CSV table of C-alpha atoms and ligand atoms in Angstrom, one decimal:
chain,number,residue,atom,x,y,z
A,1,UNK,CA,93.4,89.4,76.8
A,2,UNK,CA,93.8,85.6,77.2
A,3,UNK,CA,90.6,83.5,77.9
A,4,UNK,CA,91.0,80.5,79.9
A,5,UNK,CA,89.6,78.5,82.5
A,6,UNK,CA,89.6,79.5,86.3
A,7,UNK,CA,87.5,77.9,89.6
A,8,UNK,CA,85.6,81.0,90.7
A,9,UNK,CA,83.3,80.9,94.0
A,10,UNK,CA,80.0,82.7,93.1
A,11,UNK,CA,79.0,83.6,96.6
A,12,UNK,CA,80.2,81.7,100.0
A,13,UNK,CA,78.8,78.0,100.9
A,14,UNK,CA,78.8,77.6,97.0
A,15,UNK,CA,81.0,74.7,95.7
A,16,UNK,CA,83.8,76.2,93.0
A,17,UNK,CA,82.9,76.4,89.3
A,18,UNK,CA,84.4,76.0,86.4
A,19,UNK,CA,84.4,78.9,84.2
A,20,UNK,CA,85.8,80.3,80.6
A,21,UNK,CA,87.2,83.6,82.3
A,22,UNK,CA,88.9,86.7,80.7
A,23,UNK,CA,93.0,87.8,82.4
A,24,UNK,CA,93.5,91.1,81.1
A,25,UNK,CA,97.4,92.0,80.2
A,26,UNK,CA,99.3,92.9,83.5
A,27,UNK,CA,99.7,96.8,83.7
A,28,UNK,CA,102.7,98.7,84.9
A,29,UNK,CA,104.3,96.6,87.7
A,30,UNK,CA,102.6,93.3,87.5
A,31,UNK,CA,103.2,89.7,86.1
A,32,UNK,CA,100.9,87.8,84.2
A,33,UNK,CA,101.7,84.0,84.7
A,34,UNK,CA,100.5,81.1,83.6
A,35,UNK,CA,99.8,78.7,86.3
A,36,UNK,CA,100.8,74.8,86.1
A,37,UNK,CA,100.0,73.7,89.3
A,38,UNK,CA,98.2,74.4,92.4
A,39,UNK,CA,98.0,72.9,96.1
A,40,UNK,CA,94.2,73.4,98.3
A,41,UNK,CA,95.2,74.7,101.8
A,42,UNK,CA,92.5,74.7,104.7
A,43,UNK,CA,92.6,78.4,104.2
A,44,UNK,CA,90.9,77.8,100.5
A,45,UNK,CA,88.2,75.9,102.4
A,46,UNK,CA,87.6,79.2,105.0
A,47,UNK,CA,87.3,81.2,102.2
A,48,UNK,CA,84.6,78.7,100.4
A,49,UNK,CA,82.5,78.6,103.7
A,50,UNK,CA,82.5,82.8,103.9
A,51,UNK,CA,84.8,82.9,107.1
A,52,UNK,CA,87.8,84.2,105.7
A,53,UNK,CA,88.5,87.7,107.1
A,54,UNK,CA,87.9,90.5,104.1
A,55,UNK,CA,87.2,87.9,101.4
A,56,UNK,CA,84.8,89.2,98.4
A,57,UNK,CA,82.8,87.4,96.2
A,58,UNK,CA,82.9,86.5,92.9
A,59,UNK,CA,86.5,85.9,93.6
A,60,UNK,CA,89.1,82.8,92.7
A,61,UNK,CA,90.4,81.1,95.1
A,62,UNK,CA,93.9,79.5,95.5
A,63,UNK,CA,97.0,80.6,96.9
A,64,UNK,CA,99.6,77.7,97.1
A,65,UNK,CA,100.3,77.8,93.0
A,66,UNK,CA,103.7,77.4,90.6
A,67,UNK,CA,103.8,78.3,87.6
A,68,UNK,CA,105.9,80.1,84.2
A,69,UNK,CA,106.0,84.5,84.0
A,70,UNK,CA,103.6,84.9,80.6
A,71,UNK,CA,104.5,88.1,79.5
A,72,UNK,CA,105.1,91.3,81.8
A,73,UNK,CA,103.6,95.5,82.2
A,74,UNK,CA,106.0,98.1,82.1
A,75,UNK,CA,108.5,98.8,84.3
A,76,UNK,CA,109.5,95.3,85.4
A,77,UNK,CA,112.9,94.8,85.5
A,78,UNK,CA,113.1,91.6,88.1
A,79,UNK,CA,110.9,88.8,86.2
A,80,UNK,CA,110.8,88.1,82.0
A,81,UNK,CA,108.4,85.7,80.0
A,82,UNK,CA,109.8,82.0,81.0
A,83,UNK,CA,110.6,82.2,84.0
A,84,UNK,CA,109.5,80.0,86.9
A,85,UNK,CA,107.9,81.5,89.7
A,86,UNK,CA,105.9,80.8,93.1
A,87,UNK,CA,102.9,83.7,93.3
A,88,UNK,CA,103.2,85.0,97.2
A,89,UNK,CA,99.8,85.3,99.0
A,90,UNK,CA,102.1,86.9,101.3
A,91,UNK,CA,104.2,90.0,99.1
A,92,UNK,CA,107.4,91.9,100.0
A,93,UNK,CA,107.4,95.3,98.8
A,94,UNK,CA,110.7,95.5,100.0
A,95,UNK,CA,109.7,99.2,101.0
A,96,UNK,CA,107.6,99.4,104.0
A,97,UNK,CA,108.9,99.4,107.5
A,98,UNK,CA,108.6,95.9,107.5
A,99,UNK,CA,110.2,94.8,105.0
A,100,UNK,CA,113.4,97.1,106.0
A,101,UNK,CA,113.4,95.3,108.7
A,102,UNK,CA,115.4,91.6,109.4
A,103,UNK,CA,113.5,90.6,111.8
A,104,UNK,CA,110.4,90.4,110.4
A,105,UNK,CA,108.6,88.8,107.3
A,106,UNK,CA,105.2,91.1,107.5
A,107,UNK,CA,105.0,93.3,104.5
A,108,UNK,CA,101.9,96.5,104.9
A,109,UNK,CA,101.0,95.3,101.2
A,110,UNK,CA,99.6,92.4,103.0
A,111,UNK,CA,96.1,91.3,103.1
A,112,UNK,CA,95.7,91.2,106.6
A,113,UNK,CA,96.8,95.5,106.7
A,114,UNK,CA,94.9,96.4,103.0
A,115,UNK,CA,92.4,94.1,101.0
A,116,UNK,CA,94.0,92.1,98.3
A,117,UNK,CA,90.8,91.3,96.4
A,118,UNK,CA,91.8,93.9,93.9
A,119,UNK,CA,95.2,94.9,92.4
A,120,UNK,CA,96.8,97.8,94.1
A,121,UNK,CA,95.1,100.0,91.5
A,122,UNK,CA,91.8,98.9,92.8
A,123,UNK,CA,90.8,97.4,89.5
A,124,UNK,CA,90.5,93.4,88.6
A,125,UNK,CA,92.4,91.9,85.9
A,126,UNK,CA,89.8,89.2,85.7
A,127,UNK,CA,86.3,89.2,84.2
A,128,UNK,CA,83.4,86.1,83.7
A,129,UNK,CA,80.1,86.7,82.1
A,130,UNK,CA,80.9,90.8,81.8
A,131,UNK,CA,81.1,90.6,85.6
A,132,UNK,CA,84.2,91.6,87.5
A,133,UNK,CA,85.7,88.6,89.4
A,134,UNK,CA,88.0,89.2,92.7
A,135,UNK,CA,91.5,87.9,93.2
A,136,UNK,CA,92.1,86.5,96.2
A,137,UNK,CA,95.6,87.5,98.1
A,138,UNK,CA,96.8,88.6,94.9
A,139,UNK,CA,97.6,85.3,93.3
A,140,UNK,CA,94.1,83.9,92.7
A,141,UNK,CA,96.2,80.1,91.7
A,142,UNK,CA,92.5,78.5,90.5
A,143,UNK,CA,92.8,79.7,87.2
A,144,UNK,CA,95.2,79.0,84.3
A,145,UNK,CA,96.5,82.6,83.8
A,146,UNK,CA,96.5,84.8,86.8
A,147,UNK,CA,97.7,88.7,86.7
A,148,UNK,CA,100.0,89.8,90.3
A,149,UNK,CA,102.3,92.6,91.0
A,150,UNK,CA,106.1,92.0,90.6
A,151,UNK,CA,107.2,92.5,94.2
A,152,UNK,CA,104.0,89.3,94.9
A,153,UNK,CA,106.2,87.1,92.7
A,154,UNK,CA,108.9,85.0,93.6
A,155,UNK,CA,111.5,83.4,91.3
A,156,UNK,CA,112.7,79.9,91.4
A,157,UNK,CA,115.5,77.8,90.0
A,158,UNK,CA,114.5,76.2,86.3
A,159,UNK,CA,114.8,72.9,87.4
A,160,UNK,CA,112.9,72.8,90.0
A,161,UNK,CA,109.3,70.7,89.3
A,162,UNK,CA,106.0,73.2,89.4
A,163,UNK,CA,103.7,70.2,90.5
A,164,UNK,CA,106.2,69.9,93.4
A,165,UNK,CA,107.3,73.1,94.6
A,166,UNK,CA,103.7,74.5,94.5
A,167,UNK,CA,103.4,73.4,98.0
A,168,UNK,CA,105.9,76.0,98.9
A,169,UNK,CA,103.5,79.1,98.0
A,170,UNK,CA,101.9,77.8,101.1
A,171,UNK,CA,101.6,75.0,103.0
A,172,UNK,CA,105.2,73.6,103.3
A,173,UNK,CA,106.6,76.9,103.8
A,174,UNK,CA,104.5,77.7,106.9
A,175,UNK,CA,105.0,74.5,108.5
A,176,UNK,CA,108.6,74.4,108.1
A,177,UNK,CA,109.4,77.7,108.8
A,178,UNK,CA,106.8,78.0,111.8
A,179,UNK,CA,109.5,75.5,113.2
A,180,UNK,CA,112.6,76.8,112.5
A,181,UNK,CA,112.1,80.4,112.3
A,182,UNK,CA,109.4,81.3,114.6
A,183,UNK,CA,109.7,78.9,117.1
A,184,UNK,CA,113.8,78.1,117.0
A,185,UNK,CA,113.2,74.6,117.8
A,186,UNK,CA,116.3,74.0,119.0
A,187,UNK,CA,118.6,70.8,119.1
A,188,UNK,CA,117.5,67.9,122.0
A,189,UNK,CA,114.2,69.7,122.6
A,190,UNK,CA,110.7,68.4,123.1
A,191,UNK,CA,107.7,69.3,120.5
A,192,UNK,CA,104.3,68.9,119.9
A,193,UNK,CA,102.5,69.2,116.9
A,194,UNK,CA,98.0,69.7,117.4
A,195,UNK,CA,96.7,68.6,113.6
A,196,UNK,CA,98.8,66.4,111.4
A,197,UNK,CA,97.2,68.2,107.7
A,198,UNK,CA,99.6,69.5,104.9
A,199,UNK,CA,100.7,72.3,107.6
A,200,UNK,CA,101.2,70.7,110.7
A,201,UNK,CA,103.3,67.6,108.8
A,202,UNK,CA,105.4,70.5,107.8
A,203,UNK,CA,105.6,71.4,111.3
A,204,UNK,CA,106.8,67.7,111.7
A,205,UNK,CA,109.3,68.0,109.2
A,206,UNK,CA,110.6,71.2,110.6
A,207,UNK,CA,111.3,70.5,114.2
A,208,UNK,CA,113.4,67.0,112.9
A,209,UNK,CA,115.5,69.2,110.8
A,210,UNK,CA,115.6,71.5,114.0
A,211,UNK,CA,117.0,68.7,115.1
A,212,UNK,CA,114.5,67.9,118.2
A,213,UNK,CA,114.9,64.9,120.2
A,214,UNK,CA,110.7,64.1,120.8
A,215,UNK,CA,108.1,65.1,118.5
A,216,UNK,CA,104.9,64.7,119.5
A,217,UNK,CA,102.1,64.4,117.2
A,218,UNK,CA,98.1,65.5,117.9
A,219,UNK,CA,95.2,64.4,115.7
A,220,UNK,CA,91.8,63.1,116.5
A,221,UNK,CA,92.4,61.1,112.7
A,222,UNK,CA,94.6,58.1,113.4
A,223,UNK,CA,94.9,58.1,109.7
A,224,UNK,CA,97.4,60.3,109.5
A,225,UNK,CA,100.2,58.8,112.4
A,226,UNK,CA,101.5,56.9,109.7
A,227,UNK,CA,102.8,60.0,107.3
A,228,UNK,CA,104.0,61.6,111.1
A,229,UNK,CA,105.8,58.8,112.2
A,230,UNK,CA,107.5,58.7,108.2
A,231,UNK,CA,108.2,62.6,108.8
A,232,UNK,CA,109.9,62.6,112.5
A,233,UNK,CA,107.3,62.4,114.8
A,234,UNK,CA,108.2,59.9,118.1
A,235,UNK,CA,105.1,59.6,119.5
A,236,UNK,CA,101.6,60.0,118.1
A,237,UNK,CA,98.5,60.2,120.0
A,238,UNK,CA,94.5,61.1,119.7
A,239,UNK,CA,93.0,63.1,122.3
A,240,UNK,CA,89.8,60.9,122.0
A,241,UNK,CA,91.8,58.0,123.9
A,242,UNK,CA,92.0,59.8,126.7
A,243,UNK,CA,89.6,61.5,129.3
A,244,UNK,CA,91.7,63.7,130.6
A,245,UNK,CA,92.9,67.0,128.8
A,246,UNK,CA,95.3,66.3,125.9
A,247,UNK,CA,97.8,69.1,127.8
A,248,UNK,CA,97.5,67.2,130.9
A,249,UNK,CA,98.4,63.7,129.0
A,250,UNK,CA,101.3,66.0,127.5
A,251,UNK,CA,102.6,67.5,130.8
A,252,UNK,CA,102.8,64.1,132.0
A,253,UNK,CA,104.8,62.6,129.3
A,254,UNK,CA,107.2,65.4,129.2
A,255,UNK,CA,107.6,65.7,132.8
A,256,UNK,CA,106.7,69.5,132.5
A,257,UNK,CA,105.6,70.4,129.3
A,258,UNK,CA,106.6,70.1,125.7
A,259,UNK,CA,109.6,73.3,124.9
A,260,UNK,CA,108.0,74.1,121.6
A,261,UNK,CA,103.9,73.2,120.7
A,262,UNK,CA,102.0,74.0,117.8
A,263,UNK,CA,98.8,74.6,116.9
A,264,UNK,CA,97.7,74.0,113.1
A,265,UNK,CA,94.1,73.2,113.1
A,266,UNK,CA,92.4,76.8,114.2
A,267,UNK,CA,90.2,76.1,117.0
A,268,UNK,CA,90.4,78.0,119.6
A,269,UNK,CA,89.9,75.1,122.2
A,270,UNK,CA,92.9,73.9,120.7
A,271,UNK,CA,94.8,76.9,120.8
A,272,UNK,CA,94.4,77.3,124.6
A,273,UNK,CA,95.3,73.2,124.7
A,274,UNK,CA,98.6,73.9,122.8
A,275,UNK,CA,99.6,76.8,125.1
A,276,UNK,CA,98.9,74.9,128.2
A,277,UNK,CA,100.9,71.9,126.8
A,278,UNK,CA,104.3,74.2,126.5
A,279,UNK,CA,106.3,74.4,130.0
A,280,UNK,CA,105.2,76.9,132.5
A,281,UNK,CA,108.3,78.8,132.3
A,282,UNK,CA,110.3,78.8,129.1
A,283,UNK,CA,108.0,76.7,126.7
A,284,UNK,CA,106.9,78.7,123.1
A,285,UNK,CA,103.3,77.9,121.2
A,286,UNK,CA,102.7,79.0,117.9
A,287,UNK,CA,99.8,79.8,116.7
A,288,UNK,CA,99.6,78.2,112.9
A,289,UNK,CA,95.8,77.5,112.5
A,290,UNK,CA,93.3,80.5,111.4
A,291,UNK,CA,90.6,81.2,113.7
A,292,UNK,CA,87.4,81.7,111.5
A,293,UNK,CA,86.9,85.6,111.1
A,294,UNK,CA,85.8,87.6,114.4
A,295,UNK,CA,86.4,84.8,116.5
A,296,UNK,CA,87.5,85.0,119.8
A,297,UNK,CA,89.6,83.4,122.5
A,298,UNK,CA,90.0,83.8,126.7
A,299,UNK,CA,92.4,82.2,128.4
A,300,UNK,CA,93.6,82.0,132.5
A,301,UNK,CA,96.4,84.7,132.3
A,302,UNK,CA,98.3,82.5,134.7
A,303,UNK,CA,99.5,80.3,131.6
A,304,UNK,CA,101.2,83.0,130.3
A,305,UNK,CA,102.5,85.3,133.9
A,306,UNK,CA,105.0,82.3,134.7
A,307,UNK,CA,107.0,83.1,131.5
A,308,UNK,CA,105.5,81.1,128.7
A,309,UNK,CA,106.2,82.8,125.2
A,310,UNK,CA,102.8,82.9,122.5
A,311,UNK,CA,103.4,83.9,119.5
A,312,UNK,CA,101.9,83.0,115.6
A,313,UNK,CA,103.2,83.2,112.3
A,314,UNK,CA,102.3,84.0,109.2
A,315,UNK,CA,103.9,81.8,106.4
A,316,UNK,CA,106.1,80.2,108.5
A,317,UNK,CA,108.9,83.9,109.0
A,318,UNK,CA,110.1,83.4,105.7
A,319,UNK,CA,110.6,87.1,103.8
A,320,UNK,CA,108.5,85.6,101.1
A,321,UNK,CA,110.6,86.9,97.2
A,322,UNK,CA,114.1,86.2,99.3
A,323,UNK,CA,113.6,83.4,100.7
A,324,UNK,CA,111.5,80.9,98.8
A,325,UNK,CA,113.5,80.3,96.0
A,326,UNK,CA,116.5,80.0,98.8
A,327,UNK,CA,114.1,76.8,100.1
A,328,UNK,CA,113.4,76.1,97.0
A,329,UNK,CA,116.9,75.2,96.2
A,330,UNK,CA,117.4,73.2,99.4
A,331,UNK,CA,114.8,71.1,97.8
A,332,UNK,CA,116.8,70.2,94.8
A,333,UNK,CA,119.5,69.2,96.9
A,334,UNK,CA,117.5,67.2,98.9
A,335,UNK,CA,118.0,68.7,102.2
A,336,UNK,CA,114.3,67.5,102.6
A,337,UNK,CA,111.5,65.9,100.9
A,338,UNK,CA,108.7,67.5,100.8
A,339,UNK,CA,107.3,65.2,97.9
A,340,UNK,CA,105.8,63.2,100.9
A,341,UNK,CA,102.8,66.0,101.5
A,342,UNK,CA,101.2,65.3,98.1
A,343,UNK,CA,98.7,62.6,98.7
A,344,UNK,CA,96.6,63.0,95.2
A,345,UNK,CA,97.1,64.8,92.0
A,346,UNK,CA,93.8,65.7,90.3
A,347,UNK,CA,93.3,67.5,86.7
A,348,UNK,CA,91.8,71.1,87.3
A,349,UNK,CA,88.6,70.3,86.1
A,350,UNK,CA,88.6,68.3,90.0
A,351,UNK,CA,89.3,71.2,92.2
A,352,UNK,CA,86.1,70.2,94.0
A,353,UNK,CA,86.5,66.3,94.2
A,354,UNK,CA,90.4,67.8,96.0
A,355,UNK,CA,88.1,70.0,98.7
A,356,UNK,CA,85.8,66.9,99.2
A,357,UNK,CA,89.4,64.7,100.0
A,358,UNK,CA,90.3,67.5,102.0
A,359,UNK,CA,86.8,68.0,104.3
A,360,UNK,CA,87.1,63.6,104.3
A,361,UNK,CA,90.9,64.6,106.1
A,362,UNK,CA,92.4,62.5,103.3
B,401,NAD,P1,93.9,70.4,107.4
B,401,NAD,O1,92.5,70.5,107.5
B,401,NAD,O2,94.5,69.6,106.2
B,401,NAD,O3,94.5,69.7,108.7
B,401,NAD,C1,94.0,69.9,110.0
B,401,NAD,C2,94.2,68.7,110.8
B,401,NAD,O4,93.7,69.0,112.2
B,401,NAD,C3,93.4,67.5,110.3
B,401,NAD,O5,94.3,66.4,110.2
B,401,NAD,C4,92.4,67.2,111.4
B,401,NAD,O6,92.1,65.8,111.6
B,401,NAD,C5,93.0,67.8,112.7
B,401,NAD,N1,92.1,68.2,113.7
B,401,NAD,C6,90.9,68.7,113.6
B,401,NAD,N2,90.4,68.9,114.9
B,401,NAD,C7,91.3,68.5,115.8
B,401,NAD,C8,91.3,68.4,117.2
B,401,NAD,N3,90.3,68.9,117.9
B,401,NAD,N4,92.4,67.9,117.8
B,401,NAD,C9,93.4,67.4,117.0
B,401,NAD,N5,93.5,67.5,115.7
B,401,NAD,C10,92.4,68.0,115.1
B,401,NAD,O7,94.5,71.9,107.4
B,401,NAD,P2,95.9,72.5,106.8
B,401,NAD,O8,95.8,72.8,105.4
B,401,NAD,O9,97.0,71.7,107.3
B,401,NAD,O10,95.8,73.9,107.6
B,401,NAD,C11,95.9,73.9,109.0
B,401,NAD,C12,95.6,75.3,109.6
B,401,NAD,O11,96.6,76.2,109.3
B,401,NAD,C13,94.3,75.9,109.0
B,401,NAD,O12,93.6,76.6,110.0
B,401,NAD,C14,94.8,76.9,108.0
B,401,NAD,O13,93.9,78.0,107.7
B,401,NAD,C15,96.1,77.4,108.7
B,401,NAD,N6,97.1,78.1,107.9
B,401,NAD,C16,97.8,79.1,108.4
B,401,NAD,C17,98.8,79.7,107.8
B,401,NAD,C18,99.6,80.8,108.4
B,401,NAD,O14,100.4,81.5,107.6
B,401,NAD,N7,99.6,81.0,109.7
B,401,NAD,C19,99.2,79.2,106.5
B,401,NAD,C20,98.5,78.1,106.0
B,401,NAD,C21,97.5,77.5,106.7
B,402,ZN,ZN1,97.5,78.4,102.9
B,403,ZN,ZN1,106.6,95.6,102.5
């Protein structure tokens, strides 16, 4: 048992606290690792308020983490102590019916078809005041050591730099991939991007790799046109200069409608916004942003009976233990830089001053 320091969230609308916890040894089929780094995604901040779907308290937090395999149960064949590895909020089991299948990047291990607040054997490898603490989606990155199975692990080139890559357990990967693997922005085409956070700049980033000829980018804080513009984006605008309806401005600057829009903020208002913005016929939305749990949305069936395509993603299409350390290496060789998203770099014992940046939209 190693005793270390973790974030954990008491109960919801708590802040984080920092905490000696105990990471019991990884049992047959899972990785104990100790974490170096972590990123705080909007999705940390649902969980926090209570609105994240299936969440149970005490639980830590964090799922955008890097970090170095600690020592592994038995039966692990894929992963030894040393090496470096991204935790997956989102696993591949590389069994289910899913994961057999190329097209797709869902995995039934997932959190969204069965809990991951405890380890597939239902227990919890982590303990605080003799009280059982949850993991969250498995990877639980707001803590030093954290205990996953193998097939939630991915593993990444040596070289690469934890305090960097991090951003790929999450945030960067979504954004990217939402882009170019849900969407297929393709080349010349038009985009817009609703909400210009660590997501939707990935988004950015994505559709100028995609190779897309106007990128539009939607935020109601000007703050952040300046990291767009550095990222791809064209044309920046706030829907607060305008009276009319931010799709209507859009429709009129495209002529009919952005090919490709994105929505990473998770309102609903904007969701419907972003569909209408995409052309009547051919355009595609994504849906990035999360909804807060049992939330609902109604839209006029007309935006989607003249051929519009809807869709969302869920980190960004990418079959998580294959393909991350496959970005990873585009990374090294500086096919992008994703180096751009980090805006501050706090010690752990900050993880609360980071969700204060975050709620400011710094
Ligand atoms: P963030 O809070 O850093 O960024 C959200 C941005 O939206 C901010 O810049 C904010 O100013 C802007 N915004 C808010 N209201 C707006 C409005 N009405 N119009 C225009 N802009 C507005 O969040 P993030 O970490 O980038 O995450 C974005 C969303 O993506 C969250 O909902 C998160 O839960 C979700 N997410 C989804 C996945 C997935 O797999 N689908 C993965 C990661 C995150
Ligand atoms: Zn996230
Ligand atoms: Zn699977």
């Amino acid at each position: 048992v190693i005793t270390c320091r973790a974030a954990v969230a008491w109960a919801a609308g708590k802040p984080l606290s920092i905490e000696e916890v105990e990471v019991a040894p990884p049992k047959a089929g899972e990785v104990r690792i100790k974490l170096v780094a972590t990123g705080i995604c909007r999705t940390d901040e649902h969980v926090l308020q209570g609105c994240f779907p299936n969440a149970e308290f005490p639980v830590i937090p964090g799922h955008e983490g890097a970090g170095i395999v600690e020592s592994v149960g038995q039966g692990v064949t894929s992963l030894k102590p040393g090496d470096k590895v991204i935790p997956l909020c989102l696993p591949q089991c590389g069994k289910c019916s899913f994961c057999l299948n190329p097209e797709s990047n869902f995995c039934q291990k997932s959190h969204i078809s069965e809990a991951q607040n405890l380890l597939p054997d239902k227990t919890s490898r982590f303990t605080c005041k003799g009280k059982r603490i949850h993991h969250f989606l498995w990877v639980s990155t707001f803590a030093e050591y954290t205990v996953t199975p193998e097939y939630a692990v991915a593993k990444i080139d040596a070289a690469a730099p934890l305090d960097k890559v991090c951003l790929f357990g999450c945030g960067f990967s979504t954004g990217y991939g939402a882009a170019i693997n849900t969407a297929k922005v393709k080349p010349g085409s038009t985009c817009a991007i609703f909400g210009l956070g660590g997501v939707g700049l990935s988004v950015v980033m994505g559709c100028k790799a995609a190779g897309a000829s106007r990128i539009i980018a939607v935020d109601i804080n000007k703050d952040k046109f300046a990291k767009a513009k550095e990222l791809g984006a064209t044309d920046c605008i706030n829907p607060r200069d305008f009276q009319k309806p931010i799709q209507e401005v859009l429709t009129e600057m495209t002529g009919q409608g952005v090919d490709y829009s994105f929505e990473v903020i998770g309102h609903a208002d904007t969701m419907i916004a972003a569909l209408a913005s995409c052309n009547m016929n051919t355009g595609i939305c994504v849906m990035v942003g999360e909804l807060d749990s049992g939330s609902e949305i109604s839209i006029d069936p007309m935006l989607l009976l003249t051929g519009r395509t809807w869709k969302g993603t869920v980190l960004g299409g990418w079959k998580m233990r294959d393909d991350i350390p496959k970005l990873v290496s585009s990374y090294l060789e500086k096919k992008f830089n994703s180096d751009l998203l980090i805006t501050h770099t706090l010690p752990f014992a900050k993880v609360n001053e980071g969700f204060e940046l975050l709620r400011a939209g710094k």
